[in-house]
Coordinates of C-alpha atoms and ligand atoms in Angstrom, one line a residue:
M6 CA 51.3 27.5 32.3
S7 CA 53.2 28.4 29.1
L8 CA 56.7 29.6 28.4
I9 CA 56.6 32.6 26.1
V10 CA 59.5 34.5 24.5
Q11 CA 58.5 38.1 23.7
K12 CA 60.6 40.4 21.6
Y13 CA 60.0 44.2 21.6
G14 CA 61.5 46.2 18.7
G15 CA 63.1 49.7 18.8
T16 CA 60.0 51.8 18.4
S17 CA 58.3 49.7 21.2
V18 CA 61.1 50.7 23.6
G19 CA 61.8 54.1 22.1
T20 CA 61.0 56.2 25.1
I21 CA 60.8 55.8 28.9
E22 CA 57.0 55.9 28.6
R23 CA 57.0 53.1 26.1
I24 CA 59.4 51.0 28.2
R25 CA 57.0 51.4 31.0
A26 CA 54.1 50.3 28.8
V27 CA 56.1 47.2 27.7
A28 CA 56.7 46.5 31.4
H29 CA 52.9 46.6 32.0
K30 CA 52.3 44.2 29.1
V31 CA 55.0 41.8 30.4
A32 CA 53.7 42.0 34.0
A33 CA 50.2 41.3 32.9
A34 CA 51.3 38.2 31.1
R35 CA 53.2 37.1 34.1
T36 CA 50.1 37.7 36.3
R37 CA 48.2 35.3 33.9
G38 CA 50.8 32.7 35.0
D39 CA 53.1 32.5 32.0
D40 CA 56.9 32.2 32.3
L41 CA 58.5 34.9 30.3
V42 CA 61.8 35.6 28.6
V43 CA 61.8 39.1 27.1
V44 CA 64.2 40.2 24.3
V45 CA 64.6 43.9 23.6
S46 CA 66.1 46.0 20.9
A47 CA 67.9 49.3 21.4
M48 CA 65.7 52.4 21.6
S49 CA 64.7 53.4 18.0
G50 CA 67.4 55.3 16.2
E51 CA 70.1 54.4 18.7
T52 CA 71.9 51.8 16.6
N53 CA 72.0 54.2 13.7
R54 CA 73.3 56.9 16.0
L55 CA 76.1 54.7 17.2
I56 CA 77.1 53.6 13.7
A57 CA 77.2 57.3 12.7
L58 CA 79.6 58.0 15.6
A59 CA 81.9 55.3 14.4
N60 CA 81.8 56.7 10.9
Q61 CA 83.0 60.0 12.3
I62 CA 86.1 58.3 13.5
S63 CA 86.7 56.0 10.5
E64 CA 85.2 55.3 7.1
M65 CA 85.7 51.6 7.6
P66 CA 85.7 51.0 11.4
S67 CA 87.0 47.7 12.7
P68 CA 84.0 45.3 12.7
R69 CA 85.1 44.0 16.1
E70 CA 85.0 47.5 17.6
L71 CA 81.8 48.3 15.8
D72 CA 80.2 45.3 17.6
V73 CA 81.5 46.5 21.0
L74 CA 80.0 49.9 20.2
V75 CA 76.6 49.0 18.8
S76 CA 75.9 46.3 21.4
T77 CA 75.6 49.0 24.0
G78 CA 72.2 50.1 22.6
E79 CA 70.6 46.9 23.8
Q80 CA 72.4 47.0 27.2
V81 CA 70.6 50.2 28.0
T82 CA 67.1 48.9 27.2
I83 CA 67.5 45.6 29.1
A84 CA 68.4 47.4 32.3
L85 CA 65.7 50.0 32.0
L86 CA 63.0 47.3 31.3
A87 CA 64.2 45.2 34.2
M88 CA 64.0 48.3 36.5
A89 CA 60.5 49.2 35.2
L90 CA 59.4 45.6 35.9
E91 CA 60.8 45.7 39.4
E92 CA 58.9 49.0 39.9
L93 CA 55.7 47.1 39.1
G94 CA 56.6 44.5 41.7
C95 CA 57.5 42.0 39.0
E96 CA 60.9 40.3 39.7
A97 CA 63.2 40.5 36.7
R98 CA 66.9 40.2 35.8
S99 CA 68.6 41.5 32.7
Y100 CA 71.4 39.8 30.8
T101 CA 73.6 40.8 27.9
G102 CA 74.2 38.2 25.1
S103 CA 77.5 37.3 26.5
Q104 CA 76.2 36.8 30.1
I105 CA 73.5 34.4 28.9
R106 CA 76.2 32.8 26.6
I107 CA 74.6 33.3 23.2
L108 CA 77.6 31.7 21.5
T109 CA 78.2 32.8 17.9
D110 CA 80.8 32.4 15.2
S111 CA 83.3 35.3 14.9
A112 CA 81.8 36.9 11.8
H113 CA 81.6 40.4 13.4
T114 CA 78.5 42.4 12.4
K115 CA 76.8 39.4 10.9
A116 CA 77.5 36.6 13.3
R117 CA 75.6 33.3 13.4
I118 CA 74.3 31.8 16.6
E119 CA 75.9 28.4 17.3
A120 CA 74.7 27.5 20.8
I121 CA 72.8 29.0 23.7
D122 CA 73.2 28.1 27.4
V123 CA 69.7 27.9 28.9
E124 CA 70.7 26.9 32.5
R125 CA 70.8 30.4 33.9
M126 CA 67.5 31.4 32.3
R127 CA 65.9 28.2 33.5
A128 CA 67.1 28.9 37.1
D129 CA 65.6 32.5 37.0
L130 CA 62.4 31.3 35.5
A131 CA 62.1 28.6 38.2
A132 CA 62.7 31.3 40.8
G133 CA 59.7 33.2 39.4
R134 CA 61.7 35.9 37.6
V135 CA 61.2 37.5 34.2
V136 CA 64.4 37.1 32.2
V137 CA 65.2 40.2 30.1
V138 CA 67.8 39.5 27.3
A139 CA 69.6 41.9 25.0
G140 CA 68.7 41.3 21.4
F141 CA 71.1 41.4 18.4
Q142 CA 74.3 40.4 20.3
G143 CA 76.3 37.3 21.3
V144 CA 79.8 36.3 22.1
D145 CA 82.3 34.2 20.2
G146 CA 84.5 31.4 21.5
E147 CA 87.2 33.8 22.5
G148 CA 84.9 36.1 24.4
N149 CA 84.6 38.8 21.8
I150 CA 81.2 40.6 21.6
T151 CA 79.5 39.9 18.3
T152 CA 76.3 41.2 16.6
L153 CA 73.8 39.4 14.4
G154 CA 73.2 41.9 11.6
R155 CA 70.6 44.7 11.4
G156 CA 67.3 43.6 12.7
G157 CA 69.0 40.8 14.6
S158 CA 66.9 41.0 17.8
D159 CA 64.2 39.1 16.0
T160 CA 66.7 36.2 15.6
T161 CA 67.7 36.4 19.3
G162 CA 64.0 36.0 20.1
V163 CA 63.4 33.0 17.9
A164 CA 66.7 31.4 18.9
L165 CA 65.9 31.7 22.6
A166 CA 62.5 30.3 21.9
A167 CA 64.0 27.3 20.1
A168 CA 66.7 26.7 22.8
L169 CA 64.1 26.9 25.6
N170 CA 61.5 24.9 23.6
A171 CA 59.1 27.8 24.3
D172 CA 55.4 27.5 23.5
E173 CA 55.4 30.6 21.3
C174 CA 57.7 33.4 20.2
Q175 CA 55.9 36.7 20.0
I176 CA 57.5 39.5 18.0
Y177 CA 56.0 42.8 19.2
T178 CA 56.5 45.7 16.8
D179 CA 54.9 49.0 15.5
V180 CA 52.5 47.3 13.1
D181 CA 49.8 44.8 14.1
G182 CA 51.0 41.9 12.0
I183 CA 52.4 40.9 8.6
Y184 CA 50.6 42.7 5.8
T185 CA 50.3 41.9 2.1
T186 CA 53.0 44.5 1.6
D187 CA 54.6 47.3 3.6
P188 CA 51.5 49.2 5.0
R189 CA 53.6 52.4 5.2
V190 CA 54.1 52.3 1.4
V191 CA 50.8 50.9 0.2
S192 CA 48.0 52.2 2.3
S193 CA 45.5 49.6 1.0
A194 CA 47.7 46.7 2.4
R195 CA 45.8 44.1 4.3
R196 CA 46.9 42.3 7.5
L197 CA 47.2 38.5 7.1
D198 CA 45.9 36.3 9.9
R199 CA 48.4 33.6 8.8
I200 CA 51.3 33.2 6.4
T201 CA 53.4 30.1 5.7
F202 CA 57.1 30.0 6.7
E203 CA 58.0 29.5 3.1
E204 CA 56.2 32.7 2.0
M205 CA 57.5 34.7 5.0
L206 CA 61.1 33.6 4.1
E207 CA 60.7 34.8 0.6
M208 CA 59.1 38.0 1.8
A209 CA 61.9 38.6 4.2
S210 CA 64.6 37.8 1.7
Q211 CA 63.1 40.0 -0.9
G212 CA 63.1 43.0 1.4
S213 CA 60.2 42.9 3.9
K214 CA 62.2 44.0 6.9
V215 CA 59.4 43.3 9.4
L216 CA 61.3 40.1 10.3
Q217 CA 65.0 39.4 9.9
I218 CA 65.5 36.5 7.4
R219 CA 67.5 34.5 9.9
A220 CA 64.7 34.7 12.4
V221 CA 62.4 33.1 9.9
E222 CA 64.9 30.5 9.0
F223 CA 65.4 29.6 12.6
A224 CA 61.7 29.4 13.3
G225 CA 61.2 27.1 10.3
K226 CA 64.2 24.9 11.2
Y227 CA 63.3 24.4 14.8
Q228 CA 59.5 24.6 14.3
V229 CA 59.1 27.6 16.7
P230 CA 55.5 28.9 16.7
L231 CA 56.0 32.5 15.7
R232 CA 53.6 35.4 15.8
V233 CA 54.0 39.1 14.9
L234 CA 51.8 41.5 16.9
S235 CA 51.5 45.2 17.8
S236 CA 53.1 46.6 21.0
F237 CA 50.5 49.3 21.0
T238 CA 47.2 47.7 20.2
E239 CA 45.4 44.5 21.2
G240 CA 44.9 41.7 18.7
N241 CA 46.1 38.3 17.5
G242 CA 48.5 39.6 14.9
T243 CA 49.8 37.2 12.3
L244 CA 50.8 33.6 12.9
I245 CA 53.6 32.1 10.8
T246 CA 52.5 28.6 10.1
L247 CA 54.2 25.4 9.1
D248 CA 51.4 24.7 6.7
D249 CA 51.1 21.7 4.5
E250 CA 47.6 22.3 3.3
D251 CA 46.9 22.0 -0.5
D252 CA 48.5 24.8 -2.4
M253 CA 45.6 24.7 -4.9
E254 CA 43.5 26.3 -2.1
K255 CA 45.9 29.2 -1.6
P256 CA 45.7 32.6 -3.1
L257 CA 47.9 33.1 -6.1
V258 CA 49.9 35.9 -4.5
S259 CA 50.1 36.3 -0.7
G260 CA 52.3 39.4 -0.6
I261 CA 54.5 41.9 -2.4
A262 CA 58.0 42.6 -1.2
F263 CA 60.4 45.2 -2.4
N264 CA 63.8 46.7 -1.6
R265 CA 66.0 49.6 -2.6
D266 CA 69.2 48.1 -1.2
E267 CA 70.8 46.9 -4.4
A268 CA 72.8 48.3 -7.3
K269 CA 73.3 47.0 -10.8
L270 CA 76.6 46.5 -12.6
T271 CA 77.0 45.6 -16.3
V272 CA 80.0 44.3 -18.2
L273 CA 79.6 45.1 -21.9
G274 CA 81.0 43.8 -25.1
V275 CA 82.8 40.6 -23.9
P276 CA 83.7 38.0 -26.6
D277 CA 81.1 35.3 -26.2
V278 CA 83.2 32.3 -25.3
P279 CA 82.6 29.6 -22.6
G280 CA 83.5 30.7 -19.1
V281 CA 82.6 34.4 -19.2
A282 CA 80.2 34.3 -16.3
Y283 CA 82.7 32.4 -14.2
R284 CA 85.6 34.8 -15.1
I285 CA 83.4 37.7 -14.0
L286 CA 81.5 36.3 -11.0
G287 CA 84.4 34.2 -9.7
P288 CA 86.5 37.2 -8.6
I289 CA 83.4 38.9 -7.3
S290 CA 82.7 36.0 -5.0
E291 CA 86.3 35.8 -4.0
A292 CA 86.1 39.4 -2.9
N293 CA 83.2 38.2 -0.6
I294 CA 80.6 40.2 -2.5
E295 CA 77.2 38.6 -2.6
V296 CA 75.5 38.6 -6.0
D297 CA 71.7 38.5 -6.3
V298 CA 70.0 38.8 -9.7
I299 CA 72.1 37.9 -12.8
V300 CA 71.2 38.3 -16.5
Q301 CA 73.5 37.5 -19.5
N302 CA 72.7 38.6 -23.0
V303 CA 74.3 37.8 -26.4
A304 CA 74.3 40.7 -28.9
Q305 CA 74.1 40.4 -32.7
D306 CA 77.7 41.2 -33.0
G307 CA 78.6 38.0 -31.1
T308 CA 79.7 39.7 -27.9
T309 CA 78.0 39.1 -24.6
S310 CA 77.0 41.4 -21.7
L311 CA 76.5 40.3 -18.1
T312 CA 74.5 42.3 -15.6
F313 CA 74.2 41.5 -11.9
T314 CA 73.1 43.2 -8.7
V315 CA 74.9 43.5 -5.4
H316 CA 74.1 45.3 -2.2
R317 CA 74.5 49.1 -2.7
N318 CA 77.2 49.3 -0.1
E319 CA 79.3 47.0 -2.1
M320 CA 78.8 48.5 -5.5
K321 CA 82.1 50.5 -5.4
K322 CA 84.0 47.4 -4.3
A323 CA 82.5 45.3 -7.1
L324 CA 83.3 48.0 -9.6
R325 CA 86.9 48.0 -8.6
V326 CA 87.1 44.2 -9.1
L327 CA 85.5 44.6 -12.6
E328 CA 87.9 47.3 -13.6
G329 CA 90.7 45.1 -12.7
L330 CA 89.3 42.4 -15.0
Q331 CA 88.3 44.6 -17.9
E332 CA 91.4 44.2 -20.0
S333 CA 91.8 40.4 -19.6
L334 CA 88.0 40.0 -20.4
G335 CA 88.3 42.2 -23.5
A336 CA 85.2 44.1 -22.2
T337 CA 84.3 47.3 -24.0
S338 CA 82.9 49.0 -21.0
I339 CA 81.5 48.7 -17.5
T340 CA 78.4 50.6 -16.2
T341 CA 76.8 50.9 -12.8
D342 CA 73.3 52.0 -11.6
D343 CA 72.3 52.4 -8.0
R344 CA 68.9 53.8 -8.7
I345 CA 67.2 50.5 -9.1
A346 CA 64.6 48.6 -7.0
K347 CA 63.5 45.1 -6.7
L348 CA 59.8 44.2 -6.7
S349 CA 58.7 40.7 -5.9
L350 CA 55.4 38.7 -5.9
V351 CA 55.4 35.9 -3.4
G352 CA 52.8 33.1 -3.0
V353 CA 52.8 29.3 -2.7
G354 CA 49.7 29.4 -4.9
M355 CA 52.0 30.1 -7.9
R356 CA 53.3 26.6 -7.8
S357 CA 50.0 25.3 -9.1
H358 CA 48.9 28.1 -11.4
A359 CA 50.4 29.3 -14.6
G360 CA 50.2 32.8 -16.0
V361 CA 51.2 34.8 -12.9
A362 CA 54.3 36.2 -14.5
A363 CA 52.4 37.3 -17.7
R364 CA 49.8 39.0 -15.5
M365 CA 52.5 40.8 -13.5
F366 CA 54.4 42.0 -16.6
R367 CA 51.1 43.2 -18.2
A368 CA 50.2 45.2 -15.1
L369 CA 53.6 46.8 -15.1
A370 CA 53.4 47.6 -18.8
E371 CA 50.1 49.2 -18.4
H372 CA 51.7 51.6 -15.9
N373 CA 54.6 52.2 -18.3
I374 CA 57.1 50.6 -16.0
N375 CA 60.1 49.2 -17.8
I376 CA 61.4 45.8 -16.5
Q377 CA 65.2 45.7 -16.4
M378 CA 65.8 42.2 -15.1
I379 CA 63.7 39.2 -14.1
T380 CA 64.3 36.3 -11.9
T381 CA 61.9 33.6 -10.6
S382 CA 61.7 30.8 -8.1
E383 CA 58.9 28.3 -7.4
I384 CA 56.9 30.7 -5.3
K385 CA 58.3 34.1 -6.3
I386 CA 58.7 36.4 -9.3
T387 CA 61.1 39.3 -9.0
V388 CA 61.7 42.2 -11.4
V389 CA 64.3 45.0 -11.2
V390 CA 62.9 48.4 -12.1
D391 CA 63.9 52.0 -11.9
E392 CA 63.7 53.0 -8.3
K393 CA 61.4 55.9 -9.1
Y394 CA 58.6 53.4 -10.2
L395 CA 58.8 51.3 -7.1
E396 CA 55.8 52.6 -5.2
L397 CA 53.7 52.9 -8.4
G398 CA 54.6 49.3 -9.3
A399 CA 53.9 47.9 -5.8
R400 CA 50.5 49.6 -5.8
A401 CA 49.7 48.4 -9.3
L402 CA 50.5 44.8 -8.5
H403 CA 48.7 45.0 -5.2
T404 CA 45.5 45.9 -7.0
E405 CA 46.1 43.5 -10.0
F406 CA 46.4 40.5 -7.6
E407 CA 43.4 41.5 -5.6
L408 CA 45.2 42.2 -2.4
D409 CA 43.7 45.6 -1.6
A410 CA 41.8 45.8 1.7
T411 CA 38.1 46.2 1.2
V412 CA 37.0 49.2 3.1
Ligands
ADP16 P1 61.1 46.7 15.0 O1 61.9 47.9 15.4 O2 59.9 46.4 15.9 O3 61.9 45.5 14.8 P2 60.9 47.0 12.1 O4 61.0 48.5 11.7 O5 62.1 46.2 12.0 O6 60.4 47.0 13.6 O7 59.7 46.3 11.4 C1 58.4 46.8 11.3 C2 58.2 47.6 10.0 O8 58.3 46.7 8.9 C3 56.9 48.2 9.9 O9 56.8 49.4 10.5 C4 56.6 48.2 8.4 O10 56.9 49.5 7.9 C5 57.7 47.3 7.8 N1 57.2 46.3 6.9 C6 57.7 46.0 5.7 N2 57.0 45.0 5.1 C7 56.0 44.7 5.9 C8 54.9 43.8 5.8 N3 54.7 43.0 4.8 N4 54.0 43.7 6.9 C9 54.2 44.5 7.9 N5 55.2 45.4 8.1 C10 56.1 45.5 7.1
LIG17 N1 69.2 47.4 17.3 C1 69.5 46.6 16.1 C2 69.2 47.3 14.8 O1 68.8 48.4 14.8 C3 68.8 45.2 16.2 C4 67.3 45.3 16.1 O2 66.7 46.3 16.4 O3 66.8 44.2 15.9 O4 69.4 46.7 13.8
MG18 MG1 63.1 44.8 13.2

C-alpha cells in the first residue's frame, strides 16, 4: 500500500462534471488500496475573478484582505470534491490550509510554508478516509490566512508529500506531462518521459508555469518523487528525477521556456565611475523590487548606461525610484519598455558542450530577431527580445535544437 498525494489544478476541477470525474479517479486509486491526500485548486478562472472584484474596490487592496478573499476559491472545491467522493461511497474529509495547520510566514500573497502538522491527516488516513486539502493557502503564527503565490497549489501538494513522506506526489493538470516547451504555443512540442529537477527548476523560473517554482524547489530539497500527468487521459506523464547520470549522455537542450511578464528599464548617460550599478540597483532593491536580467554598457563618450528587467507589475514603481535618482546620478534620460519577452534554452547537456549560445544566436539572426539582452547560467541561456518575436523565436529554437516531435 502506498501513500500518494494527488493535486488537481483549476481546469481539472473547473465544472461539477469535472469534479465528479476527479472523484472517480480518486476513488479508483483508493479501491486499489492506496492512501490518498488530495489537494485541489479553485475552479478555473475563480482566483482571477476574485482578484478582479478586489480591484473594483481598491487599486492596491490590502494583501491581508486579498488573501482572505482569494482563499475562498479553494474552500469551494475541497467541499465539493469531498461531497462527490462521499456520493461514490468513498469516505472523505475536506480541510482548509489553516485547519490542517499549514503554517507559513506572514508574507501575504507570497507566503512561504514553515511547518505542516500531519497528525490530523494521519488520523483520517488511518480511519480509511481520503483527506482533501485546499491548495494555495496557509495560516501564519497569528492565525491570519495567507496564500502562497499564483500557482501555489502545486507547492501545497509537494509540501504535503514531503511532510507525510509520501511515496509520490502526482500533479494532475490539463496537459499530459512536461513538454519540451509550452505545447499551446509550439504545436510540435514533445512530451518528455523524464526531466531532471535542475532542468525543471530552470524551466519553471524562466517562465514555464506548468509547475510553480517553489514546488520544484521543495521537491528537490526533500527528494519528493514528483510526476506531472493529465486529469483527462491515461498515461505515465513526466517524472521529475534526481538524476546524477553523466551529462555527456544528455541532449544539449531539453526544453525552451519563455515569459512575457517582464519590463525593461534603461538609465542612460551616467558618468562612468565606480559604484554606478550599486547607486541604481541599491535603491531598487530597497524598494523591494526584484531585478532579473542586467546589462551595463560604456559608450564612446565615457558615459555608461544600465539596463535591467523587473516584473511588469513593478515597472511603474521602479520608474518612480529611478526618476528620484536621475539628478544625483547625472543621468541624461530614463526609458522603459514593457513589450519585451524572455526566451530561454535549458539543458544540463550544455555543461559539457560548447557552442550552444552561438547556435542559438545564429538561429535567431536567421529569423531576423534582434537580441536586446543576454544572460547565461551553467545550464541555461536567456535572451530578451521584442515580444512580437517570441513565438517565432521559440519555434525557431525548437527546430534548431532538434526538439520537434516526429509525426
Ligand atoms: P493547473 O491549473 O492544472 O495548475 P496550469 O495552467 O498552471 O495548470 O499549468 C498547465 C499549463 O502549463 C498547460 O496548459 C500549458 O499550457 C502550460 N505549460 C507551459 N510550459 C509547459 C511545458 N513545458 N510543458 C507542459 N505545459 C506547459
Ligand atoms: N488558485 C490559485 C491560482 O489560480 C492557485 C493554483 O491554482 O495553484 O493561482
Ligand atoms: Mg498551475
